[in-house]
């Protein structure tokens, strides 16, 4: 055990500590003068628990999690159903379970559960090439079941992350190129048709979303993104002001605790999913670039862990975690520079939130476990091949 502890990757730990420092400083900046002061202390406590989880899972053999992934998946589905029945509504989504004074978001946890389940199934299939009806379709159903449950909870951000994880794992699982291209064409066509309909037939589309399927909450997300001129001032208030803050940061920023938009309270719930606006305004392009560089280093280290792993399950787990993190980073930042719809998804390791920090740290712990245990069992991985 001690020998494995000594082999924990120091660069990864340093990057996580730096992300913790950025998070606590950012949260202090946006909460120190108001009713939410003290949240940086809570975040420090969350990170303390997160590092315990990180080191604990790092020293735990990830192959046991893969072995019992099916049972973990079933338990996760049951918890998601309980959220639909008894969950607490926050920010328009029924996505939290409240236990006394403690609340957590099961959909965040299920992202990690889905990675385990799909990785386990891919290892059990042991295919050199995935077949559509016997492999791709069942794997897709495993992801689409929780996707449907979470969409019904109005939590679009986490629901879409399930699809991204599925796509990432199907790709490394060696889906046929022809199947991948067909899937991309169908998804791209459906997305293009939706965007075209939303812009050109806005009233009919929004009537369908709000009336037929009862998703008026989605309109508040799509309007500021696709038709900002039609969005109400309330719906576009957060993204518009966040974009102003990001742009006003310039090269080096306005200075810590000196951001005009950030310190004047023009952006609601800055400590949550809009935290990137504080970094960009007060630290400028340089600060934002440093943050993205830290994310890059973290992902690069995980790729190295996957390349050195001799066990089949390890690379699947790591690619799933990378897909999850990259989606969250791109979606969160993209939403506040006008490239993506606002879904309320947090910026990994930076935004305030106990569930988010614990799940992200647990993910890094599993990735580190692959680094520590993945070379114990040598297995021949199937050679990459392309079939049409």
XYZ file of C-alpha atoms in Angstrom:
388
model
C 0.000 0.000 0.000
C 2.809 2.410 0.936
C 4.611 1.675 -2.326
C 1.468 2.467 -4.294
C 0.985 5.688 -2.339
C 4.499 6.772 -3.309
C 3.625 6.178 -6.966
C 0.694 8.614 -6.937
C 1.324 11.090 -9.744
C 2.646 14.297 -8.189
C 1.787 16.500 -11.168
C -1.875 15.521 -10.930
C -1.962 16.305 -7.196
C -0.293 19.693 -7.762
C -2.784 20.594 -10.504
C -5.705 19.629 -8.252
C -4.283 21.788 -5.448
C -3.920 24.715 -7.858
C -7.519 24.277 -9.061
C -8.621 24.220 -5.408
C -6.776 27.491 -4.798
C -8.363 29.146 -7.839
C -11.807 27.921 -6.780
C -11.551 29.208 -3.220
C -10.145 32.593 -4.304
C -12.854 32.975 -6.952
C -15.679 32.044 -4.616
C -14.370 34.430 -1.964
C -14.236 37.209 -4.552
C -17.910 36.870 -5.511
C -19.337 36.233 -2.031
C -17.231 38.173 0.492
C -19.391 41.276 0.581
C -22.884 39.819 0.644
C -25.231 37.360 2.288
C -23.285 34.423 0.864
C -20.017 35.247 2.623
C -18.249 32.239 4.081
C -18.944 29.987 1.093
C -15.209 29.787 0.391
C -14.797 28.079 3.769
C -17.489 25.582 2.830
C -15.686 24.971 -0.461
C -12.454 24.341 1.421
C -14.286 21.750 3.510
C -15.702 20.139 0.368
C -12.207 19.955 -1.083
C -10.897 18.447 2.166
C -13.473 15.667 1.838
C -12.707 15.488 -1.881
C -9.011 14.812 -1.312
C -9.907 12.056 1.167
C -12.081 10.498 -1.563
C -9.323 11.031 -4.151
C -6.600 9.305 -2.151
C -8.982 6.590 -0.949
C -10.069 5.649 -4.475
C -6.500 5.989 -5.759
C -5.445 3.189 -3.409
C -8.568 1.114 -4.133
C -8.363 -1.390 -6.992
C -10.656 0.022 -9.691
C -11.194 -3.474 -11.129
C -13.503 -4.287 -8.215
C -15.714 -1.346 -9.213
C -15.774 -2.635 -12.790
C -16.647 -6.136 -11.574
C -19.733 -4.947 -9.693
C -20.652 -2.100 -12.053
C -24.002 -3.663 -13.039
C -25.237 -3.652 -9.442
C -23.980 -0.093 -8.978
C -25.819 0.927 -12.147
C -29.135 -0.573 -10.943
C -28.757 1.203 -7.595
C -28.052 4.462 -9.433
C -31.209 4.104 -11.553
C -33.262 3.537 -8.398
C -31.827 6.728 -6.877
C -32.633 8.720 -10.039
C -36.228 7.470 -9.892
C -36.416 8.523 -6.225
C -35.304 12.006 -7.282
C -38.168 12.151 -9.792
C -40.619 11.202 -7.054
C -39.275 13.000 -3.998
C -36.591 15.381 -5.282
C -36.228 19.052 -4.419
C -36.633 21.669 -7.153
C -33.802 24.191 -7.573
C -33.182 26.516 -10.532
C -36.114 24.948 -12.381
C -34.883 21.350 -12.151
C -36.053 18.566 -9.848
C -32.526 17.240 -9.408
C -31.682 17.212 -5.686
C -32.351 14.767 -2.888
C -32.615 16.352 0.540
C -31.599 14.318 3.590
C -31.923 16.570 6.625
C -29.673 19.571 6.055
C -27.637 17.668 3.471
C -28.579 17.773 -0.215
C -26.888 16.173 -3.189
C -27.458 15.855 -6.922
C -27.646 12.165 -7.946
C -27.305 12.958 -11.676
C -23.748 14.163 -10.964
C -22.962 10.828 -9.327
C -24.616 8.895 -12.140
C -22.142 10.254 -14.681
C -19.441 8.272 -12.898
C -21.751 5.263 -12.519
C -22.478 5.312 -16.260
C -18.757 5.352 -17.051
C -18.278 2.283 -14.848
C -21.254 0.458 -16.370
C -20.333 1.099 -20.005
C -16.677 0.262 -19.370
C -17.659 -3.005 -17.721
C -19.944 -3.948 -20.612
C -17.290 -3.117 -23.211
C -14.764 -5.320 -21.412
C -17.263 -8.173 -21.175
C -18.116 -7.866 -24.869
C -14.444 -8.103 -25.748
C -15.078 -7.153 -29.387
C -12.375 -6.075 -31.795
C -15.197 -4.236 -33.570
C -18.607 -3.281 -32.181
C -21.655 -4.566 -34.040
C -24.669 -2.296 -34.223
C -27.643 -4.372 -33.070
C -25.781 -6.719 -30.729
C -23.412 -4.156 -29.186
C -24.058 -0.488 -29.992
C -27.839 -0.584 -29.505
C -27.736 -2.248 -26.025
C -24.928 0.063 -24.898
C -26.943 3.057 -26.096
C -29.984 1.912 -24.116
C -27.839 1.764 -20.966
C -27.108 5.494 -21.428
C -30.499 6.569 -22.807
C -32.461 5.201 -19.838
C -30.898 7.631 -17.321
C -30.887 10.309 -20.031
C -34.679 10.062 -20.269
C -35.131 10.127 -16.486
C -32.909 13.187 -16.021
C -34.463 15.071 -18.967
C -37.855 14.614 -17.292
C -36.303 16.238 -14.221
C -35.521 19.320 -16.382
C -31.772 18.796 -15.905
C -30.644 19.104 -19.525
C -26.962 19.736 -18.739
C -26.339 16.481 -16.900
C -28.575 14.524 -19.287
C -26.473 15.600 -22.274
C -23.321 14.541 -20.438
C -24.597 10.938 -20.544
C -24.733 11.123 -24.344
C -21.210 12.573 -24.540
C -19.869 9.785 -22.301
C -21.604 7.180 -24.497
C -20.126 8.654 -27.688
C -16.628 8.763 -26.196
C -16.755 5.155 -25.042
C -18.288 3.874 -28.276
C -15.441 5.537 -30.141
C -12.674 3.958 -28.076
C -14.700 0.728 -28.035
C -14.108 0.569 -31.819
C -17.457 1.365 -33.339
C -17.425 0.867 -37.101
C -16.521 4.051 -38.950
C -19.595 3.684 -41.164
C -21.848 3.444 -38.086
C -20.119 6.459 -36.532
C -20.569 8.520 -39.690
C -24.248 7.563 -39.982
C -24.768 8.486 -36.327
C -23.023 11.828 -36.810
C -25.126 12.583 -39.893
C -28.361 11.743 -38.082
C -27.385 13.733 -34.966
C -26.104 16.655 -37.031
C -29.207 16.666 -39.209
C -31.525 16.543 -36.200
C -29.594 19.323 -34.484
C -29.560 21.460 -37.632
C -33.294 20.929 -38.154
C -34.000 21.916 -34.549
C -31.901 25.100 -34.779
C -33.504 26.047 -38.113
C -37.009 25.428 -36.764
C -36.295 27.284 -33.536
C -35.030 30.377 -35.364
C -37.455 30.441 -38.295
C -40.554 28.962 -36.615
C -39.893 30.255 -33.150
C -43.477 30.635 -31.993
C -44.573 27.168 -33.123
C -41.452 25.527 -31.680
C -41.750 27.256 -28.306
C -45.460 26.447 -28.165
C -44.554 22.789 -28.681
C -41.847 22.881 -25.991
C -43.994 24.650 -23.428
C -47.379 23.162 -24.263
C -46.989 19.690 -25.718
C -44.055 18.473 -23.638
C -44.117 20.948 -20.736
C -40.541 22.174 -21.076
C -40.931 25.931 -20.805
C -37.691 25.941 -18.801
C -35.779 24.953 -21.965
C -37.054 28.023 -23.811
C -35.324 30.245 -21.253
C -32.087 28.443 -22.117
C -32.448 28.423 -25.903
C -33.761 31.964 -26.505
C -30.633 33.845 -25.312
C -28.470 31.452 -27.346
C -30.324 31.184 -30.673
C -32.591 34.238 -30.802
C -31.166 36.763 -28.316
C -33.208 39.571 -29.887
C -36.406 37.721 -28.879
C -35.254 36.683 -25.416
C -36.756 38.524 -22.480
C -34.457 40.722 -20.435
C -34.818 38.311 -17.505
C -33.876 35.256 -19.575
C -30.797 36.888 -21.107
C -29.760 38.850 -18.013
C -27.163 36.397 -16.708
C -25.490 35.459 -19.989
C -25.489 39.045 -21.293
C -23.843 40.457 -18.175
C -21.424 37.539 -17.930
C -20.338 38.165 -21.531
C -19.765 41.847 -20.727
C -17.654 40.852 -17.716
C -15.581 38.398 -19.743
C -14.959 40.964 -22.465
C -14.068 43.761 -20.045
C -11.279 41.685 -18.489
C -8.964 42.369 -21.414
C -5.500 40.842 -21.360
C -4.618 40.948 -17.668
C -7.956 41.677 -15.989
C -9.242 44.449 -13.754
C -7.559 43.023 -10.659
C -8.572 40.644 -7.880
C -11.668 41.898 -6.019
C -11.881 44.800 -8.501
C -14.071 43.423 -11.284
C -16.819 45.963 -11.978
C -19.541 43.514 -13.047
C -18.496 40.846 -10.568
C -18.324 43.079 -7.509
C -21.499 45.026 -8.320
C -23.673 41.902 -8.260
C -24.793 42.183 -11.883
C -24.427 38.422 -12.482
C -26.680 36.120 -10.410
C -25.270 33.068 -8.575
C -21.733 33.839 -9.718
C -20.296 31.282 -7.331
C -22.004 28.476 -9.241
C -21.956 27.887 -12.996
C -21.012 31.512 -13.880
C -17.706 31.484 -11.965
C -15.690 31.730 -15.207
C -16.923 35.320 -15.594
C -15.118 36.270 -12.371
C -11.868 34.667 -13.519
C -12.014 36.334 -16.942
C -12.937 39.794 -15.627
C -10.538 39.975 -12.694
C -7.619 38.002 -14.195
C -8.258 38.603 -17.886
C -7.247 36.466 -20.828
C -4.058 35.433 -19.025
C -5.976 34.093 -16.025
C -8.490 32.262 -18.218
C -5.645 30.774 -20.283
C -3.865 29.549 -17.128
C -7.069 27.830 -15.995
C -7.491 26.127 -19.384
C -3.818 25.097 -19.292
C -4.368 23.401 -15.923
C -7.326 21.501 -17.379
C -5.156 20.502 -20.345
C -2.384 19.200 -18.069
C -4.922 17.195 -16.049
C -6.370 15.592 -19.179
C -2.897 14.968 -20.617
C -1.854 13.095 -17.467
C -4.957 10.905 -17.705
C -4.202 10.101 -21.347
C -0.734 8.970 -20.273
C -2.315 6.755 -17.598
C -4.530 5.160 -20.256
C -1.622 4.562 -22.638
C 0.465 2.808 -19.992
C -2.428 0.642 -18.729
C -2.276 -3.081 -19.578
C -5.785 -3.877 -18.339
C -8.713 -3.547 -20.758
C -11.040 -1.645 -18.434
C -8.600 1.111 -17.474
C -8.533 3.016 -20.794
C -12.339 2.835 -21.052
C -12.713 4.399 -17.611
C -10.242 7.170 -18.334
C -11.739 8.067 -21.735
C -15.174 8.219 -20.105
C -13.853 10.569 -17.413
C -12.098 12.742 -20.011
C -15.289 12.953 -22.094
C -17.260 13.952 -19.004
C -14.793 16.679 -17.977
C -14.278 18.070 -21.487
C -18.027 18.329 -22.038
C -18.482 20.203 -18.752
C -15.603 22.588 -19.482
C -16.692 23.349 -23.057
C -20.380 23.629 -22.191
C -19.841 25.859 -19.159
C -17.418 28.295 -20.785
C -19.173 28.114 -24.164
C -22.490 29.107 -22.604
C -21.041 32.398 -21.354
C -19.326 33.382 -24.598
C -22.404 32.633 -26.733
C -21.322 29.341 -28.311
C -23.535 26.980 -26.312
C -26.923 27.114 -24.585
C -26.968 27.791 -20.876
C -27.659 24.464 -19.143
C -26.593 25.279 -15.599
C -23.753 22.765 -15.599
C -20.865 23.610 -13.289
C -17.239 24.342 -14.212
C -15.320 21.279 -12.931
C -13.242 21.817 -9.771
C -14.016 25.573 -9.756
C -17.755 26.148 -9.257
C -19.203 25.959 -5.763
C -20.911 22.663 -4.976
C -20.191 19.725 -2.710
C -21.606 17.048 -5.013
C -19.694 18.377 -8.014
C -16.352 18.548 -6.188
C -16.715 15.112 -4.627
C -17.659 13.449 -7.935
C -14.860 15.156 -9.857
C -12.321 14.221 -7.180
C -13.675 10.655 -7.142
C -13.219 10.540 -10.927
C -9.613 11.626 -10.560
C -9.172 8.991 -7.849
C -10.373 6.274 -10.222
C -8.044 7.585 -12.941
C -5.163 7.451 -10.451
C -6.170 3.920 -9.479
C -5.806 2.947 -13.146
C -2.303 4.423 -13.007
C -1.430 2.448 -9.853
C -3.145 -0.888 -10.604
C -3.515 -0.937 -14.381
C -0.134 -2.514 -15.006
C -0.622 -5.470 -12.663
C -2.506 -7.608 -15.190
C -1.145 -7.747 -18.681
C -3.771 -8.346 -21.341
C -3.538 -8.069 -25.087
C -5.774 -5.273 -26.318
C -7.322 -5.870 -29.758
C -5.505 -4.056 -32.545
C -7.405 -1.068 -33.946
C -9.187 -1.841 -37.175
C -11.636 -0.086 -39.465
C -14.502 -1.919 -41.177
C -17.050 -0.510 -43.606
